[in-house]
PDB file of C-alpha atoms in Angstrom:
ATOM      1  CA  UNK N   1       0.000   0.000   0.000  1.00  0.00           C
ATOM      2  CA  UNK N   2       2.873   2.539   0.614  1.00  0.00           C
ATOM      3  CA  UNK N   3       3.382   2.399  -2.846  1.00  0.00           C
ATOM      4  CA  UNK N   4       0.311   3.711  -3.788  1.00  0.00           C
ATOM      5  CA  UNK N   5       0.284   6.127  -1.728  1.00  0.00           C
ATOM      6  CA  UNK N   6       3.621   7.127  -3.188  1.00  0.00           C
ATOM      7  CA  UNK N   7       2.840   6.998  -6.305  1.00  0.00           C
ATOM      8  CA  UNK N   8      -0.455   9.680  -5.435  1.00  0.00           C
ATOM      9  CA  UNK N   9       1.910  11.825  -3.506  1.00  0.00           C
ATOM     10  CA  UNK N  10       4.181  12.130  -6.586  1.00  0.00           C
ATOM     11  CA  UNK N  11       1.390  12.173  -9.687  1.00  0.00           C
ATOM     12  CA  UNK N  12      -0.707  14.694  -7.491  1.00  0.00           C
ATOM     13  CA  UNK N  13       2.287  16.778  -6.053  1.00  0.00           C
ATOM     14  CA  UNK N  14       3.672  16.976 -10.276  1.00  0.00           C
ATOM     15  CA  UNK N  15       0.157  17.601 -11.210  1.00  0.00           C
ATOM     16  CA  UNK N  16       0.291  20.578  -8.819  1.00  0.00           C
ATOM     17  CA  UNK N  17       3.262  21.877  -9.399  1.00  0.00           C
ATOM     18  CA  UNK N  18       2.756  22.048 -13.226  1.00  0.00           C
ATOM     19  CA  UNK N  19      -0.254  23.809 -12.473  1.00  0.00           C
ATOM     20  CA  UNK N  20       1.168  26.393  -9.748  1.00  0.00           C
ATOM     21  CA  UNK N  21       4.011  27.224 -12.129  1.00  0.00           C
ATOM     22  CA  UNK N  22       2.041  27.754 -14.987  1.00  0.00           C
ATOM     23  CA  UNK N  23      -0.127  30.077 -13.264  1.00  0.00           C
ATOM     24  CA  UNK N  24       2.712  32.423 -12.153  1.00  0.00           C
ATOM     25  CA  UNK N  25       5.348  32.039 -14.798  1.00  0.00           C
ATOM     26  CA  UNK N  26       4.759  36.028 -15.588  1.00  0.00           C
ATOM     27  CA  UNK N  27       2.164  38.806 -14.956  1.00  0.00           C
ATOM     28  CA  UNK N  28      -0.058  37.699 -18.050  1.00  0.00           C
ATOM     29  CA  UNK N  29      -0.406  34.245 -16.770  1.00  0.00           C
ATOM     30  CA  UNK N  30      -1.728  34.960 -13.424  1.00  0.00           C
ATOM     31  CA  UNK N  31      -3.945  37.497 -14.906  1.00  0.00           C
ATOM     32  CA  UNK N  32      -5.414  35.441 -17.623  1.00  0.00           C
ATOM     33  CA  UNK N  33      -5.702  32.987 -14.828  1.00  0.00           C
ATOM     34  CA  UNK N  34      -7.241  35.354 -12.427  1.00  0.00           C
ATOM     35  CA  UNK N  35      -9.789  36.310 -15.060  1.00  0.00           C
ATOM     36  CA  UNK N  36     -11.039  33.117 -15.180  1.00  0.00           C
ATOM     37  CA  UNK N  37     -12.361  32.612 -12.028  1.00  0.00           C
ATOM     38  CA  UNK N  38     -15.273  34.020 -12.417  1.00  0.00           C
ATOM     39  CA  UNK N  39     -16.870  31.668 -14.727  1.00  0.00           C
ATOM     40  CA  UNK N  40     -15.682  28.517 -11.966  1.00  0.00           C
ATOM     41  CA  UNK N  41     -16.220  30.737  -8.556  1.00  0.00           C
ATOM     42  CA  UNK N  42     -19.024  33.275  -9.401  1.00  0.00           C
ATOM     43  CA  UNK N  43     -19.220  35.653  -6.508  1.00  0.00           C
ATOM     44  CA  UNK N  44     -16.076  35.435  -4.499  1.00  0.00           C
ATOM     45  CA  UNK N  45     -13.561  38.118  -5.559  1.00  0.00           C
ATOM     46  CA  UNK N  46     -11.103  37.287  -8.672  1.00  0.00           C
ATOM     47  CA  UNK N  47      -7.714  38.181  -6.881  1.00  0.00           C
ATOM     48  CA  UNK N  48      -8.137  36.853  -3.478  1.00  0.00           C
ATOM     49  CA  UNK N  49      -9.815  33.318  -4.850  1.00  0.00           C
ATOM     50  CA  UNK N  50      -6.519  33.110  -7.325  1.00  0.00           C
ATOM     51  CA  UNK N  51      -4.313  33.828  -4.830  1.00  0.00           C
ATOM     52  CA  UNK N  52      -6.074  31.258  -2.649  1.00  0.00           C
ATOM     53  CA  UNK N  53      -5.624  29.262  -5.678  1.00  0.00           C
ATOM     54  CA  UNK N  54      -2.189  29.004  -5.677  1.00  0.00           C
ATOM     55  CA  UNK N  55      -1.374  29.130  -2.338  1.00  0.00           C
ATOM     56  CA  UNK N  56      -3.218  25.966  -1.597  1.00  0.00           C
ATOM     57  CA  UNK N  57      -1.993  24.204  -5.089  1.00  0.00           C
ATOM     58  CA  UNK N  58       1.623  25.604  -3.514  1.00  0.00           C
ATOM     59  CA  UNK N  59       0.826  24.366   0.135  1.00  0.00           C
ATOM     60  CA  UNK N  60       0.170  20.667  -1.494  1.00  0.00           C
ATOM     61  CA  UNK N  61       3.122  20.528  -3.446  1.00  0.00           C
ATOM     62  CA  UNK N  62       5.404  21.350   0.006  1.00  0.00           C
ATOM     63  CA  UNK N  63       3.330  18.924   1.741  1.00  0.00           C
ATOM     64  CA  UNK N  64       3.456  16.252  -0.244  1.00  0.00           C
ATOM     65  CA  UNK N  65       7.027  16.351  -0.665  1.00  0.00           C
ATOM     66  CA  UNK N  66       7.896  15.732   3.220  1.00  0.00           C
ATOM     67  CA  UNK N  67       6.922  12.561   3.951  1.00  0.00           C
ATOM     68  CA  UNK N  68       5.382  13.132   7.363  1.00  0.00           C
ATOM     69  CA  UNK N  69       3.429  16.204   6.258  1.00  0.00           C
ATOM     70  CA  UNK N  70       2.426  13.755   3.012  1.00  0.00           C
ATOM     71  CA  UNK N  71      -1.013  13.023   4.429  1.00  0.00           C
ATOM     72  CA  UNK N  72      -1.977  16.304   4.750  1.00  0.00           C
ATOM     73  CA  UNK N  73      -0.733  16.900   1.315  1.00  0.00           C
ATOM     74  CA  UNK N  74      -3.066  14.525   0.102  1.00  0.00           C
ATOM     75  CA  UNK N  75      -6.055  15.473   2.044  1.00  0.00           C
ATOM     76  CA  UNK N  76      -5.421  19.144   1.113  1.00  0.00           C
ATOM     77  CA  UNK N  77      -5.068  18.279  -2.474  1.00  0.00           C
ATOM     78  CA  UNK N  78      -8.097  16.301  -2.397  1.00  0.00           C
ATOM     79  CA  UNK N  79     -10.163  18.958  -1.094  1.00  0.00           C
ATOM     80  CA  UNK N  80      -8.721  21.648  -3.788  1.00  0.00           C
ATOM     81  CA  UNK N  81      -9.493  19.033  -6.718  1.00  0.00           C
ATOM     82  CA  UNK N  82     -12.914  18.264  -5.355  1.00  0.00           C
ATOM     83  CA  UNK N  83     -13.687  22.173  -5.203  1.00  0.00           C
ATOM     84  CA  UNK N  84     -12.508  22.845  -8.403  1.00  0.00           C
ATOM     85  CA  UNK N  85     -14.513  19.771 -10.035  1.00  0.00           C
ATOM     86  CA  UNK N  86     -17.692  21.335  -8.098  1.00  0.00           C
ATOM     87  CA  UNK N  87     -17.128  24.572  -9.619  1.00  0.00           C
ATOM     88  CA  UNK N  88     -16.710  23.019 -13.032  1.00  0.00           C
ATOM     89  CA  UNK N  89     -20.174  20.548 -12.337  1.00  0.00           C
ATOM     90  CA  UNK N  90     -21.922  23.707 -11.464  1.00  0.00           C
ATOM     91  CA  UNK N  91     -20.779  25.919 -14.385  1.00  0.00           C
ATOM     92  CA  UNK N  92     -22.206  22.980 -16.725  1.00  0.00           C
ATOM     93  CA  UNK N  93     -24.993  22.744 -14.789  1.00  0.00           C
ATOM     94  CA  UNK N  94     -25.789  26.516 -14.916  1.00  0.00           C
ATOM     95  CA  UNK N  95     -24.707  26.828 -18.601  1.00  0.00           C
ATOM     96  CA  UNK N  96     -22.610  28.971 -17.250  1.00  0.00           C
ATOM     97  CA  UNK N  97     -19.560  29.721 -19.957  1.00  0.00           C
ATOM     98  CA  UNK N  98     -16.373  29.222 -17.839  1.00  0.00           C
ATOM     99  CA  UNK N  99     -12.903  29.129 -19.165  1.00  0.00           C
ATOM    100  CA  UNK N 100      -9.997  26.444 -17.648  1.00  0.00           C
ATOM    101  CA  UNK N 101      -6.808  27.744 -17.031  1.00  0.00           C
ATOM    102  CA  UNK N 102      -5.542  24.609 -14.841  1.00  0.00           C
ATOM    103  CA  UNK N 103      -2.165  24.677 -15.751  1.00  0.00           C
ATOM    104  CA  UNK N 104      -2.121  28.371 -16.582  1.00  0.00           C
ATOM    105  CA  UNK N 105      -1.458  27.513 -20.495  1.00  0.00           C
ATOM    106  CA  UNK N 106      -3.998  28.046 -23.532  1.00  0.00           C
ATOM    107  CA  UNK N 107      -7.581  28.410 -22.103  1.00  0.00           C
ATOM    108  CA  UNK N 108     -10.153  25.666 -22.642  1.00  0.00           C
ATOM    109  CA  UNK N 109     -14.221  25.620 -22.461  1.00  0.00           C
ATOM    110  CA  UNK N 110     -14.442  24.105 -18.751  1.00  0.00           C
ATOM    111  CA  UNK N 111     -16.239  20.742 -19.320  1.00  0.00           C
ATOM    112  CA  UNK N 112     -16.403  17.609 -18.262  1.00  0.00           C
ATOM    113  CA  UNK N 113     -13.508  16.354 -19.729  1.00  0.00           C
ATOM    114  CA  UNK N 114     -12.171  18.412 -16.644  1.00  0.00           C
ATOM    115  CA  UNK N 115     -14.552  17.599 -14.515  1.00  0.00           C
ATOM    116  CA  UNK N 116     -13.495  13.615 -15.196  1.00  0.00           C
ATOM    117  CA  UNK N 117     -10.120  14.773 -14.792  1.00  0.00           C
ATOM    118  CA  UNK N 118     -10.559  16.377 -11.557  1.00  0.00           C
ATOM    119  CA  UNK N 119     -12.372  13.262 -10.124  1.00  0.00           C
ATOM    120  CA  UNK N 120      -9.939  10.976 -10.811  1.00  0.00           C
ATOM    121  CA  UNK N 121      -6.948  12.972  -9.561  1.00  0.00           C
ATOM    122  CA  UNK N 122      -9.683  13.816  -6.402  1.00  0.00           C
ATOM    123  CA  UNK N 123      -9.898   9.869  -6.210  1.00  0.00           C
ATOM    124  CA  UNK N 124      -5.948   9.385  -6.517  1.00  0.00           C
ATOM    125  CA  UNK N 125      -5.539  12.031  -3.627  1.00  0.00           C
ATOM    126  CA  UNK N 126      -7.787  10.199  -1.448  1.00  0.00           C
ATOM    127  CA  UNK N 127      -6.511   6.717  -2.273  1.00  0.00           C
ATOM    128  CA  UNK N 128      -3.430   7.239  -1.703  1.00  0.00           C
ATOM    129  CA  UNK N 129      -3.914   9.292   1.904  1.00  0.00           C
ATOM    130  CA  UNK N 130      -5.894   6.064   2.268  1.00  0.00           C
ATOM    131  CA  UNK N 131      -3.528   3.700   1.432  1.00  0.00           C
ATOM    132  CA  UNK N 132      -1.029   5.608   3.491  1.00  0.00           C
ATOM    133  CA  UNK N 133      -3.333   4.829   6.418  1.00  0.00           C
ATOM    134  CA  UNK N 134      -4.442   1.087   6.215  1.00  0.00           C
ATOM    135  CA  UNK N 135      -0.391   0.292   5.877  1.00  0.00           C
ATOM    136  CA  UNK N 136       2.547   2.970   6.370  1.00  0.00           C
ATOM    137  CA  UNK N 137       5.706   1.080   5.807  1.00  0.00           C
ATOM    138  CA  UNK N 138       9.703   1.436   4.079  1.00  0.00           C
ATOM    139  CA  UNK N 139       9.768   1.282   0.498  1.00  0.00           C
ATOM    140  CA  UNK N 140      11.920  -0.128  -1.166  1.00  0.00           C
ATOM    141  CA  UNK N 141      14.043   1.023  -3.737  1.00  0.00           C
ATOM    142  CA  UNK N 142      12.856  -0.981  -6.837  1.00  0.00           C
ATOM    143  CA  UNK N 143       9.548  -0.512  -5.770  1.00  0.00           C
ATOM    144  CA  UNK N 144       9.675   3.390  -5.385  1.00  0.00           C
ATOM    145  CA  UNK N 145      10.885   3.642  -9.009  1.00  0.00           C
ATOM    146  CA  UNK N 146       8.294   1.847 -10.171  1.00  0.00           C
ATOM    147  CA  UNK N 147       5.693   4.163  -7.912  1.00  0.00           C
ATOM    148  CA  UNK N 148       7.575   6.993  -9.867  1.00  0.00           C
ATOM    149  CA  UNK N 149       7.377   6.132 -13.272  1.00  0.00           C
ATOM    150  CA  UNK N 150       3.875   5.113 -12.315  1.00  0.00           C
ATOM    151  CA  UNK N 151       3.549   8.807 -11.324  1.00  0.00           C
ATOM    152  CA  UNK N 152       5.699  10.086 -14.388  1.00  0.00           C
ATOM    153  CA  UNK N 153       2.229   8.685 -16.513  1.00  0.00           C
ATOM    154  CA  UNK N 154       0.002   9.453 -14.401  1.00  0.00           C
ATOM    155  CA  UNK N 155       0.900  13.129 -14.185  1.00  0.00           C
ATOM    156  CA  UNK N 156       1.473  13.601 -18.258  1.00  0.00           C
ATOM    157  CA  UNK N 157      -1.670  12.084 -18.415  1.00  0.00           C
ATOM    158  CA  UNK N 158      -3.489  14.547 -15.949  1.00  0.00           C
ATOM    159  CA  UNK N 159      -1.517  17.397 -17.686  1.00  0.00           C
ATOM    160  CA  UNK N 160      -3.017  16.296 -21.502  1.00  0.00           C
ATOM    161  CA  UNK N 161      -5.918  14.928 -20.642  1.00  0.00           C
ATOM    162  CA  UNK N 162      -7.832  17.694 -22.456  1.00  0.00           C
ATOM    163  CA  UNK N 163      -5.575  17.037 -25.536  1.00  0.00           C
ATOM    164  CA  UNK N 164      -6.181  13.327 -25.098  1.00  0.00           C
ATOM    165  CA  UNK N 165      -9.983  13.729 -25.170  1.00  0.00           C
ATOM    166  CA  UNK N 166      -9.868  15.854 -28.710  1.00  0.00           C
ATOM    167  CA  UNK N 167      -7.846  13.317 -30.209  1.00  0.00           C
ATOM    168  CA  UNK N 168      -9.577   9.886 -28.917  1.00  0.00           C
ATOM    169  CA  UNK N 169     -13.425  11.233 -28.931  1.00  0.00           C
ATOM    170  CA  UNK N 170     -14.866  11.748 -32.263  1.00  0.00           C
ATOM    171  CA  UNK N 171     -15.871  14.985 -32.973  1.00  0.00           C
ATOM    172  CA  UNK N 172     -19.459  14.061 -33.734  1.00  0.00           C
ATOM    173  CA  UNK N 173     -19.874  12.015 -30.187  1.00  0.00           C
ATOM    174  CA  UNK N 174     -17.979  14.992 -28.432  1.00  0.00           C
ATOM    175  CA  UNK N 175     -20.613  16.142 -25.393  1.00  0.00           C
ATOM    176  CA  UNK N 176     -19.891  20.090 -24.820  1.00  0.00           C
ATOM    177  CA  UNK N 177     -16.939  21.210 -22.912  1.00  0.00           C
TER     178      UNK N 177
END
């Protein structure tokens, strides 16, 4: 079980990082990211929700990299995935046009291609903090590289998975973003 919960610390901690970086790589990208908020959080106030944003995605990453802090890592990180995928649910919901900036990069119709996305890494989160707790134990070496690599996909997956989803779903069977 530890290395499950390895392999969620590193695929969610990436996942985060990725995300946290793209958001402030420059001015433009935290304001492009700040402007969408919005459409995900209507009603709470653009710069302090970003910030919020960021500072939690940031908190995870540092978390999750310490191995005694790791479950609260993955509890926090669960929390911020499940509140984003609620914002996205309700935006669809609402027909409500909101605009995903997860990893700060080219903007994207928020739909449920994120909201899928979101679960899953909410689920991965969870497991692993989970995991951690039905059987804490060493790793060993071999195995943590395989938890890694495992984490290595896992995280380029997360990162594409929009991409992923215009290339594998046929356009005509494509629900709305």
């Amino acid at each position: 079980m530890q290395y499950v919960t390895l392999t969620a610390r590193c695929a969610v901690g990436l996942v985060f990082l990725v995300a946290v970086l793209g958001k402030i790589r420059d001015r433009d990208a935290f304001r492009e990211f700040r402007r969408s908020v919005p459409g995900l959080a209507p009603g709470l106030p653009p710069t302090a929700t970003s910030v919020a944003v960021v500072a939690a995605e940031s908190a995870a990453v540092v978390l999750l990299a310490v191995p005694r802090t790791a479950p609260a890592g993955l509890a926090l990180a669960g929390a911020v995935l499940l509140a984003f995928a609620t914002g996205i649910h309700r935006a669809l919901r609402d027909g409500r046009h909101a605009t995903c900036r997860c990893f700060g990069t080219r903007p994207s119709p928020a739909g449920r291609v994120h909201l899928a996305r979101n679960l899953a890494l909410t689920a991965l989160a969870w497991g692993g903090l989970a995991a951690h707790l039905a059987a804490p134990g060493p790793v060993h070496p071999a195995g943590a590289a395989v938890a890694v690599a495992g984490a290595a996909v896992l995280t380029l997956l997360s990162i594409f998975f929009d991409d992923l989803a215009d290339l594998l779903i046929a356009p005509s069977a494509r629900p709305p973003r």
